[in-house]
Short mmCIF file of C-alpha atoms in Angstrom, two decimals:
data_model
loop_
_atom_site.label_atom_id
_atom_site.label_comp_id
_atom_site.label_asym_id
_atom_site.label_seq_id
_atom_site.Cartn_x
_atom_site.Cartn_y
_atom_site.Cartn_z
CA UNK A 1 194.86 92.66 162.43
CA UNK A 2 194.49 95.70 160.91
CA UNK A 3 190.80 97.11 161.00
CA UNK A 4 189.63 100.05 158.66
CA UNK A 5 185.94 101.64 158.85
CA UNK A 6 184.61 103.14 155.45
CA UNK A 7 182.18 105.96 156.13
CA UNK A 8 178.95 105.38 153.75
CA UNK A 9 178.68 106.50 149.86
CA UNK A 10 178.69 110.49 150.05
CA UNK A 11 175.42 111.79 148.50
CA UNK A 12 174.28 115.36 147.83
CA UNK A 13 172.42 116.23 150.97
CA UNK A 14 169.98 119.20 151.44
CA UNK A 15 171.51 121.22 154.32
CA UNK A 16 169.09 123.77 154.14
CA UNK A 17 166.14 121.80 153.79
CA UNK A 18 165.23 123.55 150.89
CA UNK A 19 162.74 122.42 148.39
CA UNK A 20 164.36 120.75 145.14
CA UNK A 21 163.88 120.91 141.46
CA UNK A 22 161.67 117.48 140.76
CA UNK A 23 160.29 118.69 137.12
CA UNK A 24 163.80 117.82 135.61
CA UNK A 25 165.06 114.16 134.26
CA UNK A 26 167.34 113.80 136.99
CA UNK A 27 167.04 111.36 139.89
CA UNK A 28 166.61 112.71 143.39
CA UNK A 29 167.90 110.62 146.39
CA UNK A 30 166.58 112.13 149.87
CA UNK A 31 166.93 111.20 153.10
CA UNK A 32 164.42 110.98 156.35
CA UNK A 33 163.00 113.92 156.87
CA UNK A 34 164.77 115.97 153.62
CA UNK A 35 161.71 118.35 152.04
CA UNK A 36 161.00 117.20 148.32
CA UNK A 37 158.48 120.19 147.67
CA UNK A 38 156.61 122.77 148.79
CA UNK A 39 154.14 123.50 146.13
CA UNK A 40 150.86 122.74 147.20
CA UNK A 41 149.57 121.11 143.50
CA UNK A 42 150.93 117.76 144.21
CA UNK A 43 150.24 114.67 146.46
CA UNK A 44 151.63 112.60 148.98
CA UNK A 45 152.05 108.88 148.27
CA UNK A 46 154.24 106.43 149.50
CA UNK A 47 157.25 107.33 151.36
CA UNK A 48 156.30 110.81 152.36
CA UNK A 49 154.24 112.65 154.84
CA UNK A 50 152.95 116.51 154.83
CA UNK A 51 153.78 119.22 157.73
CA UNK A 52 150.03 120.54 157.13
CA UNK A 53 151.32 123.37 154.93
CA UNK A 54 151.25 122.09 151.78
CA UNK A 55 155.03 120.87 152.28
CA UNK A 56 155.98 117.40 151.39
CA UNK A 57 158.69 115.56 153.17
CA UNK A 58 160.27 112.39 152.47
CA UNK A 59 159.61 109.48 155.55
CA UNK A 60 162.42 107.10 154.25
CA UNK A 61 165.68 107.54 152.67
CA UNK A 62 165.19 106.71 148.59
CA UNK A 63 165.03 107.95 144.93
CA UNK A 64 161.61 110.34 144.83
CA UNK A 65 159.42 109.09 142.13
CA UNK A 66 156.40 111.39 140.23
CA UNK A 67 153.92 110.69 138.10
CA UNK A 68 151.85 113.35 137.04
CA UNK A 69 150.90 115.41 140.70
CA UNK A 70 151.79 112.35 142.62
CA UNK A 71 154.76 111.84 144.25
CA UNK A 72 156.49 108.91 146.34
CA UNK A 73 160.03 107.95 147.49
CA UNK A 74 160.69 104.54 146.86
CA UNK A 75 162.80 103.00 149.09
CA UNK A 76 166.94 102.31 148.09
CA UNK A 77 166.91 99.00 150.34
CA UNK A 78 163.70 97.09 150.63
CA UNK A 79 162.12 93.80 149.31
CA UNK A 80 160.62 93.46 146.27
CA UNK A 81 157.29 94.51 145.52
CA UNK A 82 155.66 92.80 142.59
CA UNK A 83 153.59 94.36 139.50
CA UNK A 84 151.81 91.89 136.97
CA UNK A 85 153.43 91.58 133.79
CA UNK A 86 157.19 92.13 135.78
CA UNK A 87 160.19 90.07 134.70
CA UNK A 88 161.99 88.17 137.96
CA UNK A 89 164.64 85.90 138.06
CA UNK A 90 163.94 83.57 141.33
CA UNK A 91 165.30 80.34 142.66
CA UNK A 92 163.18 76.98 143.43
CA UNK A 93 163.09 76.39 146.81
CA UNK A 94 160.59 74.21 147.42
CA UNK A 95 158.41 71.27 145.48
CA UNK A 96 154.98 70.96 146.46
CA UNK A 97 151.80 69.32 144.95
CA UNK A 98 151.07 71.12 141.14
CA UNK A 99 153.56 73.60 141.75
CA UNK A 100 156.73 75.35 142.24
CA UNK A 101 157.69 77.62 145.76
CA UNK A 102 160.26 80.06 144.06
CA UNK A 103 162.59 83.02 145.99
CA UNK A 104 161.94 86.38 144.26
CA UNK A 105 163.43 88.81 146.78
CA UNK A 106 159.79 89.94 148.22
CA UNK A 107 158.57 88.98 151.32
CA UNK A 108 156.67 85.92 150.40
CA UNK A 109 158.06 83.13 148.15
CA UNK A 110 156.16 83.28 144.85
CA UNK A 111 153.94 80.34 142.78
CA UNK A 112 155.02 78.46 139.88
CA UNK A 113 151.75 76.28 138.95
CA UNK A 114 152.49 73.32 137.00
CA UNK A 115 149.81 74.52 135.05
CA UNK A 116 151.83 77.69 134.22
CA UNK A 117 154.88 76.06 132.46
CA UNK A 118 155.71 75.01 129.28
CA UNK A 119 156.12 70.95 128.46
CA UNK A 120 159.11 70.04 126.48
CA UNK A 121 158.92 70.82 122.69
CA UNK A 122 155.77 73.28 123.35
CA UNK A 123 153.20 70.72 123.33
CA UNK A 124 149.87 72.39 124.27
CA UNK A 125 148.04 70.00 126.38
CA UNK A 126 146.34 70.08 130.17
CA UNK A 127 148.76 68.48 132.89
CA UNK A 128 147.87 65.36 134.09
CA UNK A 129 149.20 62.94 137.01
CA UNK A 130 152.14 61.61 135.09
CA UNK A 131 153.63 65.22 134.39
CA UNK A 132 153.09 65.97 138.35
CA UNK A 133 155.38 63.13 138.65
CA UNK A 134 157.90 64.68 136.94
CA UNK A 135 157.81 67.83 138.05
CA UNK A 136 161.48 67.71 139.54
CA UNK A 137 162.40 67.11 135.79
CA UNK A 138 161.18 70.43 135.20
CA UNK A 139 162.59 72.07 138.06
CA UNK A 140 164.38 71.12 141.14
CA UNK A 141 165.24 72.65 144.76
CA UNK A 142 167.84 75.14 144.34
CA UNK A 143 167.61 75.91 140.32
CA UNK A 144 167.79 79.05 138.85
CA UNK A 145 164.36 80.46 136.49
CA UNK A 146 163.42 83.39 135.16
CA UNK A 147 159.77 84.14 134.33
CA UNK A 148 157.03 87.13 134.27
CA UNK A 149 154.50 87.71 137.39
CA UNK A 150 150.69 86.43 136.06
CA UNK A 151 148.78 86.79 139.12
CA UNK A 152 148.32 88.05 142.72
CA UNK A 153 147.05 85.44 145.25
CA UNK A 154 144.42 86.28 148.05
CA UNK A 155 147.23 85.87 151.04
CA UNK A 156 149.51 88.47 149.05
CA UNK A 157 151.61 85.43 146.88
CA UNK A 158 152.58 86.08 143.59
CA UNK A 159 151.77 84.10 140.66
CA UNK A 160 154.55 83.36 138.21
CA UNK A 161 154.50 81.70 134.47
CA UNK A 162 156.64 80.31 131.72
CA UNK A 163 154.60 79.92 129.25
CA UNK A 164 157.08 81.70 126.51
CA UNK A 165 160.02 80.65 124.73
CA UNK A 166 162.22 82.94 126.31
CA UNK A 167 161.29 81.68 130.25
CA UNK A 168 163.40 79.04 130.69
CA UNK A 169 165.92 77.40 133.46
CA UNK A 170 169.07 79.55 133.74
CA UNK A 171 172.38 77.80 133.05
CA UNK A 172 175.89 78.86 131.96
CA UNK A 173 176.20 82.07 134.17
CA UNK A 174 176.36 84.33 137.50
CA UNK A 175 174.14 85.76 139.77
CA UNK A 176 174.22 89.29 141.16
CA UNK A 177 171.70 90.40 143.95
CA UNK A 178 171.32 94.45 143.67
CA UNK A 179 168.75 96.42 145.75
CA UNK A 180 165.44 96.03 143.60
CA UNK A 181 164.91 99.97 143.61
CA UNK A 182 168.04 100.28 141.50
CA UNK A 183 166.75 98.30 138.48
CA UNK A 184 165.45 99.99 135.92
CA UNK A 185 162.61 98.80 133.81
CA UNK A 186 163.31 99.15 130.24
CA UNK A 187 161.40 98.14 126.77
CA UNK A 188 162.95 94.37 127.23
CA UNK A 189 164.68 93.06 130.27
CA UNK A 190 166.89 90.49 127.95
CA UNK A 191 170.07 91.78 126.98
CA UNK A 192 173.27 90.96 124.37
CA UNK A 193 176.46 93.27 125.52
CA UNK A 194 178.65 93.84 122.47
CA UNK A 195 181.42 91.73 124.54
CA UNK A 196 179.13 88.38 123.85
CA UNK A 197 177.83 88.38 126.90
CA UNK A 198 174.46 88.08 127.82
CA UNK A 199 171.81 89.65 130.92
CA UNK A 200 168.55 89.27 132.38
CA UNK A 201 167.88 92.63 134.67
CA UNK A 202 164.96 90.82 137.25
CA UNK A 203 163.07 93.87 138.01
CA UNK A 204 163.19 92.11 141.89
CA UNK A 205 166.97 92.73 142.12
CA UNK A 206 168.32 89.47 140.45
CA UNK A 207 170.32 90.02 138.00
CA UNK A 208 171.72 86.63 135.73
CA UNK A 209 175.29 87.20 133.56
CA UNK A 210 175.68 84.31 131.56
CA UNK A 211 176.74 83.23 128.31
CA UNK A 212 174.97 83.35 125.06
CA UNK A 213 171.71 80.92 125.06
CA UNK A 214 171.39 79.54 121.68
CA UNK A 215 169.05 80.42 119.67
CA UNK A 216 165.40 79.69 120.56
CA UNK A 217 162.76 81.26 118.11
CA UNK A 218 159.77 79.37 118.61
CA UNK A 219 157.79 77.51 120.96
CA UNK A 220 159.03 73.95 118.58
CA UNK A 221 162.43 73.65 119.96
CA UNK A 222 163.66 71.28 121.60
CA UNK A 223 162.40 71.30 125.27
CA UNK A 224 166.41 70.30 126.33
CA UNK A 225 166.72 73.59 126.31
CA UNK A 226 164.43 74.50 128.78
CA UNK A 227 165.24 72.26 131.40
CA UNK A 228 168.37 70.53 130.81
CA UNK A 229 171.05 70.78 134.18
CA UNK A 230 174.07 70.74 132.48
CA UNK A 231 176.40 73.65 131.74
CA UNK A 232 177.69 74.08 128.41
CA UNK A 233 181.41 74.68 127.78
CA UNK A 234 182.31 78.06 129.01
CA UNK A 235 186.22 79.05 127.34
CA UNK A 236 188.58 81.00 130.19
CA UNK A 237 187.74 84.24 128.22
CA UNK A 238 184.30 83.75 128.52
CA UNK A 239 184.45 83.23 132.50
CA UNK A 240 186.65 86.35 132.57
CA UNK A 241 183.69 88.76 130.43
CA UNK A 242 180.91 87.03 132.85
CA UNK A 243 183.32 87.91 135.53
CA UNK A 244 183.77 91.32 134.61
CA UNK A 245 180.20 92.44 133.63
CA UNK A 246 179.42 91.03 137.12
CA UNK A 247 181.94 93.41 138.91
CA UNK A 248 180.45 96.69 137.12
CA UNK A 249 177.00 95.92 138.13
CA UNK A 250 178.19 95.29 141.87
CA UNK A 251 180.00 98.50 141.49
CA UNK A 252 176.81 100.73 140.14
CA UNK A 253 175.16 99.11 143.27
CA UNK A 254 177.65 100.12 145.52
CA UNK A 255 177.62 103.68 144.27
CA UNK A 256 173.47 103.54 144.17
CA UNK A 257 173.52 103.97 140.91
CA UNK A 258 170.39 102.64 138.49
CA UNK A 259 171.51 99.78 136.47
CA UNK A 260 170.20 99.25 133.00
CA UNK A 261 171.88 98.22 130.19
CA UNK A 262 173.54 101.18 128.55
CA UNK A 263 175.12 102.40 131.84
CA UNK A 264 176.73 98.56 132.48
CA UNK A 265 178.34 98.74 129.25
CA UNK A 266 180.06 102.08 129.82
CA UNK A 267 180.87 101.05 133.20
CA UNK A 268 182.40 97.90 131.44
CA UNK A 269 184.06 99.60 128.98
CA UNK A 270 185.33 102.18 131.58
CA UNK A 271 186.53 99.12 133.19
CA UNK A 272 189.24 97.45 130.53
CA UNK A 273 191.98 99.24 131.50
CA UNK A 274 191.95 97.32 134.91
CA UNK A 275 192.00 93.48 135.41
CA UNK A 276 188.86 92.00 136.92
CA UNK A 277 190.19 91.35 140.55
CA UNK A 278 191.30 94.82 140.44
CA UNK A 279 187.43 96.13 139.72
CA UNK A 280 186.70 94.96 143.36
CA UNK A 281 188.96 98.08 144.75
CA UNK A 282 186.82 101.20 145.99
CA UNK A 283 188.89 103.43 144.08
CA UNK A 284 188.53 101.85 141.13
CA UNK A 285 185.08 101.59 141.79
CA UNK A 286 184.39 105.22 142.27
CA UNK A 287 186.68 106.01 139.08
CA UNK A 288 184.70 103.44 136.20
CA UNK A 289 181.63 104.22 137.42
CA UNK A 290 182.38 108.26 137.25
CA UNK A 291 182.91 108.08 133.84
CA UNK A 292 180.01 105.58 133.22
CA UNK A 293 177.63 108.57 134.80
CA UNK A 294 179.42 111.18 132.34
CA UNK A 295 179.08 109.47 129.30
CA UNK A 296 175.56 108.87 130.04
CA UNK A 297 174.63 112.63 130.63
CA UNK A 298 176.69 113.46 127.48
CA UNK A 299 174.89 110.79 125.40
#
């Protein structure tokens, strides 16, 4: 059997160790031990350690971050570190008493409190022992959710809700796992792509494709919804677009590229010349998601 060893993604390395331009829009990625900066005005954070000069130097490889004087590297591969008020799709693993053990790519399994979802058809009332018995109705071992971060625990958990119409069980689509770092956070997280297909970018790196959820504009919907296990039926063409927005984002990931929704649909629209199996070639990897970067620093 033929065996052939890629060498990584090239990047744009800093031979001379010069410092770089970090006032611009553009995003940096540096390597271990790559100077960011030498002007003395800013401040080390996270990710970065001083020669005792005034020079800062990156201490892992990652895309620098500044806000105002400070500056910090955040890591390209690393587990997901949650803010309050971030969007994460997570899977159930585990049913314990009054709540939910769910797998949001950090390094502790957040907490879904019974008290923290929604009953079916919005009814606003405490949780009692009959609705603990159900909870498996709700949610079960192994099924997809998406839902914001409410809380931070004293051992380091996160606390999760879905107390919104738009937090439901996720049905009818694909996962892709991207490194979190790559996601960016935009003014909604909830997508429509002109091709009818629909995303949730989980600020922890999980990103769900699926088709379009029907309509849900209040809390007085039907709670089916929310929590119903079955799949809808999902045409050949529509497996084919879910199967095709899910190749571009694995090929922005592959070339470390952030992922938000306007770059995914110029990658995808880069990518209709070519069949979907084809989108999993490295040359046609490199080529949609060239012209995905171009159109984005012409638009």
């Amino acid at each position: 059997m033929e065996l052939t060893i890629l060498s990584p993604v090239p990047t744009n390395v800093n031979t001379k160790n010069e410092p770089m331009q970090i006032d611009g829009e553009e995003v940096h990625l540096v390597n271990t031990g790559e100077t960011i900066t030498k002007d003395t005005q800013f401040m080390r954070g996270h990710g970065t350690y001083g020669d005792g000069e005034g020079t800062i130097i990156s201490s892992v490889p990652g895309a620098v971050e500044r806000v105002n004087k400070l500056i910090s590297v955040k890591p390209l591969k690393t587990r997901y570190i949650a803010q309050i008020g971030d969007i994460v799709v997570g899977r159930i693993t585990e049913v314990m008493t009054k709540r939910w053990k769910v797998d949001t790519n950090s390094t502790q399994d957040a907490n879904l409190l019974l008290s923290s979802v929604s009953l079916p058809g919005g009814i606003q009332r405490r949780k009692n022992e009959t609705d603990e018995l159900q909870m498996r109705h709700f949610f079960a071992e192994g099924d997809m959710v998406v839902a914001e971060v409410q809380t931070f625990y004293a051992d380091g958990t996160t606390g999760l809700h879905t107390r919104a119409f738009k937090f439901c069980k996720l049905r009818n689509g694909s996962l892709v796992c991207v490194p979190p770092a790559l996601v960016q956070r935009c003014k909604s997280q909830f997508h429509s792509l002109p091709c009818g297909i629909d995303l949730i970018l989980g600020l922890n790196g999980y990103i769900w494709v699926h088709k379009k959820f029907q309509e849900v504009e209040n809390d007085d919907t039907d709670g089916s919804i929310y929590y119903s296990n079955d799949n809808d039926d999902i045409s050949p063409e529509e497996r084919q677009e879910i199967a095709r927005v899910s190749n571009c984002i694995n090929a922005l990931a592959k070339q470390y590229m952030h992922i938000n929704d306007s770059i995914i649909i110029y990658t995808y629209e880069a990518s209709l010349e070519y069949t979907v199996k084809e989108l999993l070639s490295l040359d046609v990897i490199a080529a949609i998601t060239r012209q995905a970067s171009l159109r984005m620093s012409t638009a």
